[in-house]
Short mmCIF file of C-alpha atoms in Angstrom, two decimals:
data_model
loop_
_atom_site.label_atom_id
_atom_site.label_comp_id
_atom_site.label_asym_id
_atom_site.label_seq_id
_atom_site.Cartn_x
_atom_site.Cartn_y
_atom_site.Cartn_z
CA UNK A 1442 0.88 -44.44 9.93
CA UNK A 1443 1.58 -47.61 11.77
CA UNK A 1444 -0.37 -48.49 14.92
CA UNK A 1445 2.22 -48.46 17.85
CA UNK A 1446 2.58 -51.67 19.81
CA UNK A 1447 3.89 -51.77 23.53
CA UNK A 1448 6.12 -53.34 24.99
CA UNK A 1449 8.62 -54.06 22.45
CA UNK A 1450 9.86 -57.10 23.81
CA UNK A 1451 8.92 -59.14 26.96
CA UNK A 1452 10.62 -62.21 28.61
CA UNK A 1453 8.49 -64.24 30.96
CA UNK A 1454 8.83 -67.61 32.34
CA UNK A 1455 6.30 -70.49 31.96
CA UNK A 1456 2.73 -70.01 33.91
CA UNK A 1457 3.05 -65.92 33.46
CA UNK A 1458 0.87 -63.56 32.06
CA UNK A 1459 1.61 -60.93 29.51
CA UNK A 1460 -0.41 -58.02 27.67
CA UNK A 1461 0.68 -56.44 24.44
CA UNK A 1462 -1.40 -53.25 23.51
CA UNK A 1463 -1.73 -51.77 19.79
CA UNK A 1464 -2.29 -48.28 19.69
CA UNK A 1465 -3.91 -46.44 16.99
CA UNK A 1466 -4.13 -42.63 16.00
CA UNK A 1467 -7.33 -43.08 13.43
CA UNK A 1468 -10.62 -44.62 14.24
CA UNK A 1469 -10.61 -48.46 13.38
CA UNK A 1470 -12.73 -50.70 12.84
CA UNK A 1471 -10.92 -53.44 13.07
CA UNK A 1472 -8.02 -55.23 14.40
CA UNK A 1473 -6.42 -58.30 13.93
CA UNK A 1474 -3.57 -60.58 15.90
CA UNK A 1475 -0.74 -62.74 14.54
CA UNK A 1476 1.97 -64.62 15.82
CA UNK A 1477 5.50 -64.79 13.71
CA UNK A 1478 7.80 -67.73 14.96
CA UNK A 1479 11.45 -67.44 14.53
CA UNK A 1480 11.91 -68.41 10.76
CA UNK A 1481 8.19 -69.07 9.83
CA UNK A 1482 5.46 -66.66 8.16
CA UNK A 1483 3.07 -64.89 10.67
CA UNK A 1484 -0.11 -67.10 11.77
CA UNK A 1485 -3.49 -65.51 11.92
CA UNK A 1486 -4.80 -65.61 15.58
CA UNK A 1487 -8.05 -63.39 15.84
CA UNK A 1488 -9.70 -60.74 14.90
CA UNK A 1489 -11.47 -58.22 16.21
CA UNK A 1490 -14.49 -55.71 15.28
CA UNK A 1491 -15.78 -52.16 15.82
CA UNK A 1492 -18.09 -52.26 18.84
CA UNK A 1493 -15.69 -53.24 21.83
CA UNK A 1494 -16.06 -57.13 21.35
CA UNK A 1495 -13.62 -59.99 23.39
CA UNK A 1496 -12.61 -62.72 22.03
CA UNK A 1497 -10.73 -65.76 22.93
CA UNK A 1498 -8.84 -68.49 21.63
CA UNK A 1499 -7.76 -71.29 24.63
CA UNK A 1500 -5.46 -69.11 27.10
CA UNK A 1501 -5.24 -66.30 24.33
CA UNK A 1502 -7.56 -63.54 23.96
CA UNK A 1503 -8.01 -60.07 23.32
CA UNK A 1504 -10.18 -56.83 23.85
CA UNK A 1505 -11.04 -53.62 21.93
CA UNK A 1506 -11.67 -50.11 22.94
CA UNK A 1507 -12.62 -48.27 20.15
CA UNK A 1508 -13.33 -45.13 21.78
CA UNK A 1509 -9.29 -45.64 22.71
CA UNK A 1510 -8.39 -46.85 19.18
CA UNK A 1511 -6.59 -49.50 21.59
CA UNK A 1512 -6.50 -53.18 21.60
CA UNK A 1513 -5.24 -55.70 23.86
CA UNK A 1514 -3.93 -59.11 23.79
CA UNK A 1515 -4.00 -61.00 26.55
CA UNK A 1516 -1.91 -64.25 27.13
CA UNK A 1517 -2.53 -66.18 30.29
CA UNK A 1518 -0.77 -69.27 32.17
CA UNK A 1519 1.85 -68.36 29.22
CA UNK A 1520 3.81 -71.83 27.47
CA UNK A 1521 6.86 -71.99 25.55
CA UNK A 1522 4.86 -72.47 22.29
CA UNK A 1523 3.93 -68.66 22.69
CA UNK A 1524 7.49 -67.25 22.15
CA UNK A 1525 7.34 -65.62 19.00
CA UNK A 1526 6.34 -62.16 17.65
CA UNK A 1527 3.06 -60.74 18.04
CA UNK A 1528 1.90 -58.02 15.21
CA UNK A 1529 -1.52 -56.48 15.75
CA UNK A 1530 -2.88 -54.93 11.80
CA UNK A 1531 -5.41 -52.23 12.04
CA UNK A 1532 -7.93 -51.33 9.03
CA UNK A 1533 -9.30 -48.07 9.51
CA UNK A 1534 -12.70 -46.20 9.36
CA UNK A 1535 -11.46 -43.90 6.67
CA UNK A 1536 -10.04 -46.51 4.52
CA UNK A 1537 -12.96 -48.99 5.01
CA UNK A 1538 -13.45 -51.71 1.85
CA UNK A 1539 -10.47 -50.47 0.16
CA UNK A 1540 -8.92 -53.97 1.69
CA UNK A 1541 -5.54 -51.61 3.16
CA UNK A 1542 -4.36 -53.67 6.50
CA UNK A 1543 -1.59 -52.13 8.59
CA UNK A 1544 0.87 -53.88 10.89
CA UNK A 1545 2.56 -52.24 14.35
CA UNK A 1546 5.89 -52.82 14.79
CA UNK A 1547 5.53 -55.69 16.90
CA UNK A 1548 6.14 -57.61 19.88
CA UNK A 1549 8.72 -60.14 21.05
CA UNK A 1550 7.60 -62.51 23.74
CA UNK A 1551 9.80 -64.96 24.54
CA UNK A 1552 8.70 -67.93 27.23
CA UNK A 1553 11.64 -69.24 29.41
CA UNK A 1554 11.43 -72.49 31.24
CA UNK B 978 -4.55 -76.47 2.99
CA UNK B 979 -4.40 -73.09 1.93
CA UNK B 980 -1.10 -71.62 0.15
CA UNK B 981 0.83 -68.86 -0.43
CA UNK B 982 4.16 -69.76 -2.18
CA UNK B 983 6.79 -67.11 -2.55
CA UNK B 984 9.52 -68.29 -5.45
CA UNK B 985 12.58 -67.74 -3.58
CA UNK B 986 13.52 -68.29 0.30
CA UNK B 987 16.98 -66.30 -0.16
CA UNK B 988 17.96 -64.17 -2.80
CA UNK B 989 21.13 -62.32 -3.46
CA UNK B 990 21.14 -59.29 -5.93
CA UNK B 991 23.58 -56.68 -6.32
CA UNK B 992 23.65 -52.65 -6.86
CA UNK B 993 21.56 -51.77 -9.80
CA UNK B 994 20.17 -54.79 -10.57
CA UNK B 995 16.39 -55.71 -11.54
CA UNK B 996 14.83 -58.21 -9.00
CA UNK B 997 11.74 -59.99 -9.69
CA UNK B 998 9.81 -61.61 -6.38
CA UNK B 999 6.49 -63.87 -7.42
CA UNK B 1000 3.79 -65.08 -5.03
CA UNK B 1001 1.43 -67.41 -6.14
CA UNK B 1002 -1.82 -68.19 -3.93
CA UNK B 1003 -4.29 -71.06 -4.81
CA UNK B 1004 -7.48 -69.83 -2.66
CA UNK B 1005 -8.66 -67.89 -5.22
CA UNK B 1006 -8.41 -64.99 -2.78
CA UNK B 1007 -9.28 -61.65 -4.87
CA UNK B 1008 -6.96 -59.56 -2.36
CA UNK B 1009 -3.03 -59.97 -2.68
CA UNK B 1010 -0.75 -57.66 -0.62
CA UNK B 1011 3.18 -57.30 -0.62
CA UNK B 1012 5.01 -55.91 2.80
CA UNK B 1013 8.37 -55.50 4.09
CA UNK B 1014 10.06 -56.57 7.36
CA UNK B 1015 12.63 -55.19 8.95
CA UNK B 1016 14.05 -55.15 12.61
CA UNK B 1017 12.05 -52.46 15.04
CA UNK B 1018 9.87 -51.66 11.92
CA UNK B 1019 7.23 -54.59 11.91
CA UNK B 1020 5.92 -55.38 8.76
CA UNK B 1021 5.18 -52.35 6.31
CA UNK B 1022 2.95 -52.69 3.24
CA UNK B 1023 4.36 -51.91 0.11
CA UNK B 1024 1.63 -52.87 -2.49
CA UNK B 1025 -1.89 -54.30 -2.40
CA UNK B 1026 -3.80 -55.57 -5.28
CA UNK B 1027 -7.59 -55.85 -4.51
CA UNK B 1028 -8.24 -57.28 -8.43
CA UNK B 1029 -6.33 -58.58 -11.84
CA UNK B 1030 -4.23 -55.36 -12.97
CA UNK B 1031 -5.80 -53.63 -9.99
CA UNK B 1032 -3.25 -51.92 -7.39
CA UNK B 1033 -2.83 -49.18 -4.88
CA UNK B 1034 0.11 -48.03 -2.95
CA UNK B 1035 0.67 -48.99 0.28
CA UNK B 1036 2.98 -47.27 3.01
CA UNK B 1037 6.01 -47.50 1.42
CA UNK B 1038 6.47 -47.59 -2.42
CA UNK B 1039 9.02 -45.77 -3.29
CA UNK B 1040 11.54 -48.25 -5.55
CA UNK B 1041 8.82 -50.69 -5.79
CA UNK B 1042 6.26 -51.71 -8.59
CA UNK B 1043 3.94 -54.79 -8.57
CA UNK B 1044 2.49 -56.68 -11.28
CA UNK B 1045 -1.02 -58.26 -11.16
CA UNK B 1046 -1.90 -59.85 -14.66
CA UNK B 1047 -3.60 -63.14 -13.03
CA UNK B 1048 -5.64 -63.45 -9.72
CA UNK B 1049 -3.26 -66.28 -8.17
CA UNK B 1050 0.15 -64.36 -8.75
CA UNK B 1051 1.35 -61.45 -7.45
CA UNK B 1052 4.62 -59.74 -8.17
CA UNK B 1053 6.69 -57.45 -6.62
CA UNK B 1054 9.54 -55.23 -8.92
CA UNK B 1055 12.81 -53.66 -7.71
CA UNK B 1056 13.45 -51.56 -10.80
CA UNK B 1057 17.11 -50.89 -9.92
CA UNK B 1058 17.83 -52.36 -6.37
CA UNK B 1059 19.73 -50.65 -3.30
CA UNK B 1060 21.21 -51.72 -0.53
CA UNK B 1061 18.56 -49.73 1.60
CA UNK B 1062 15.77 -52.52 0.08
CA UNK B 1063 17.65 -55.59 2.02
CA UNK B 1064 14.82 -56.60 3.75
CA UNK B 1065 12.97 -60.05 4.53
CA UNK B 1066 10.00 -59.67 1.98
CA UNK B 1067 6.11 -61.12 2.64
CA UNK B 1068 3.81 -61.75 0.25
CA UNK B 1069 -0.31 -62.20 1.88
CA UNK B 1070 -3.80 -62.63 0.53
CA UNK B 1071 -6.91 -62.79 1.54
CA UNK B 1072 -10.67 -63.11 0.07
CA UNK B 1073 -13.08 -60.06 -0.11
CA UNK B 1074 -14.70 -58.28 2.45
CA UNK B 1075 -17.85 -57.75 0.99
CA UNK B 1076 -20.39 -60.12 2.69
CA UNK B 1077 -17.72 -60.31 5.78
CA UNK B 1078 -16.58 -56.88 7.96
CA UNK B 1079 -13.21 -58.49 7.54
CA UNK B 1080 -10.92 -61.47 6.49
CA UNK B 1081 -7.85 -62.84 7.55
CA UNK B 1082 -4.53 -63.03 5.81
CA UNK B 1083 -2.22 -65.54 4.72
CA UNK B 1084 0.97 -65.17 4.68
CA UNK B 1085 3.64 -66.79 2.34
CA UNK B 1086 7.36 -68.01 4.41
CA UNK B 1087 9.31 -64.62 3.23
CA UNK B 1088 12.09 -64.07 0.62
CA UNK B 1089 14.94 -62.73 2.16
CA UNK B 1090 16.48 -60.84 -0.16
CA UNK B 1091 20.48 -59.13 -0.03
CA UNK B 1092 21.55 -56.41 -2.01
CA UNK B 1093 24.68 -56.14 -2.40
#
C-alpha cells in the first residue's frame, strides 16, 4: 500500500514556506525524499532513518516520527528552483533487506515569482 | 557520473503487441527496480530485481514480466500490451543495503510509452 502524501499540490510565491507530509500505515524504517522536475527523472534529496532523526540539506529538510509512521519535508524561504514534484518512498519494518521501496503519490509545488 | 539509461524516450505500440523496455545502469548497483507513473498515482513499482535472474513482484504486476540475465540491464515485458499500460515508465537502481540501513536510487529519464 502506498504511503499517502498531503497536500496534493501547493502554489506559493518566492520567500514562502511549505510542508509536505508522507503518511504511512506500516512501521518504517525508513524514508526517503525526491524531487521530479517537469520532464526530468526524480533526484534523490535525503533520506531518513528509524529513530526520529532531522536532516537538512541548505533551506530543505525533513523530520521523522516513527511512532506516527509520518514524515515531513520542510522547505523554507522557498525559490523557483523548488517547483517540481516531491515523492517521499517508504521501506518498511516488515519488508526490511528485501530492497522493496515504495513511492506516495506525490506532491506538486510550484514557486511563483 | 552515475547512469541509468532507458532505450527509448517515447514509444508507440499498439493493441496486442509485445513491447520490450531495457535499462542499462553502469554503477554496478546489485538492486534494479522498474515502476510506473501515472497522474494522481505517483510512481508504483512494478518489478525489482535484487540479483542476476533474481526478481520479486512489486505492487503492480499484473501484464508485466522482467528479465534480469546481466547485473547492468534490466528489462521490463508487456506480453500483449493494453491501452490501460499507457503510462510514463521508470527504470531505478541502487547498491545493497547490507553494510548501509539504506541506499538511494537512481533514476533513469522515463520511456513514455502509448498504446494504441
Amino acid at each position: 500500500q502506498q504511503p499517502v502524501q498531503s497536500p496534493q499540490a501547493v502554489i506559493l510565491r518566492e520567500g514562502e514556506d511549505a510542508v509536505i507530509n508522507c503518511s504511512s500505515s506500516k512501521a518504517l524504517y525508513s524514508v526517503h525524499w525526491y524531487r521530479q522536475k517537469h520532464g526530468e527523472a526524480p533526484v534523490f534529496l535525503m533520506i531518513l532513518l528509524k529513530g526520529g532523526e532531522q536532516k537538512g540539506h541548505e533551506k530543505i529538510s525533513a523530520s521523522f516520527n516513527e511512532k506516527k509512521q509520518q514524515s515531513s519535508l520542510y522547505l523554507t524561504a522557498s525559490q523557483l528552483s523548488y517547483s517540481g514534484t516531491y515523492f517521499c518512498g517508504t521501506e518498511s519494518v516488515a519488508n526490511f533487506g528485501n530492497e522493496k521501496l515504495t513511492f506516495g503519490t506525490g506532491t506538486r509545488l510550484t514557486i511563483i515569482p | 557520473d552515475v547512469k541509468v539509461t532507458q532505450s527509448s524516450r517515447y514509444l508507440v505500440k499498439r493493441t496486442g503487441e509485445k513491447v520490450f523496455l531495457e535499462c542499462v545502469q553502469d554503477m554496478d548497483h546489485e538492486n534494479m527496480f522498474w515502476y510506473r507513473q501515472d497522474p494522481g498515482l505517483g510512481l508504483r513499482l512494478i518489478y525489482f530485481s535484487y540479483d542476476v535472474k533474481m526478481k520479486e513482484k512489486g505492487d503492480i504486476p499484473e501484464g508485466y514480466s522482467v528479465s534480469r540475465e546481466k547485473k547492468e540491464r534490466f528489462s521490463l515485458i508487456l506480453e500483449s500490451a493494453s491501452t490501460n499500460q499507457t503510462s510514463m515508465y521508470l527504470c531505478a537502481s541502487r547498491g545493497s543495503q547490507w553494510g548501509s540501513p539504506s541506499e538511494k536510487l537512481f533514476f533513469g529519464s522515463g520511456t513514455q510509452l502509448s498504446v494504441l
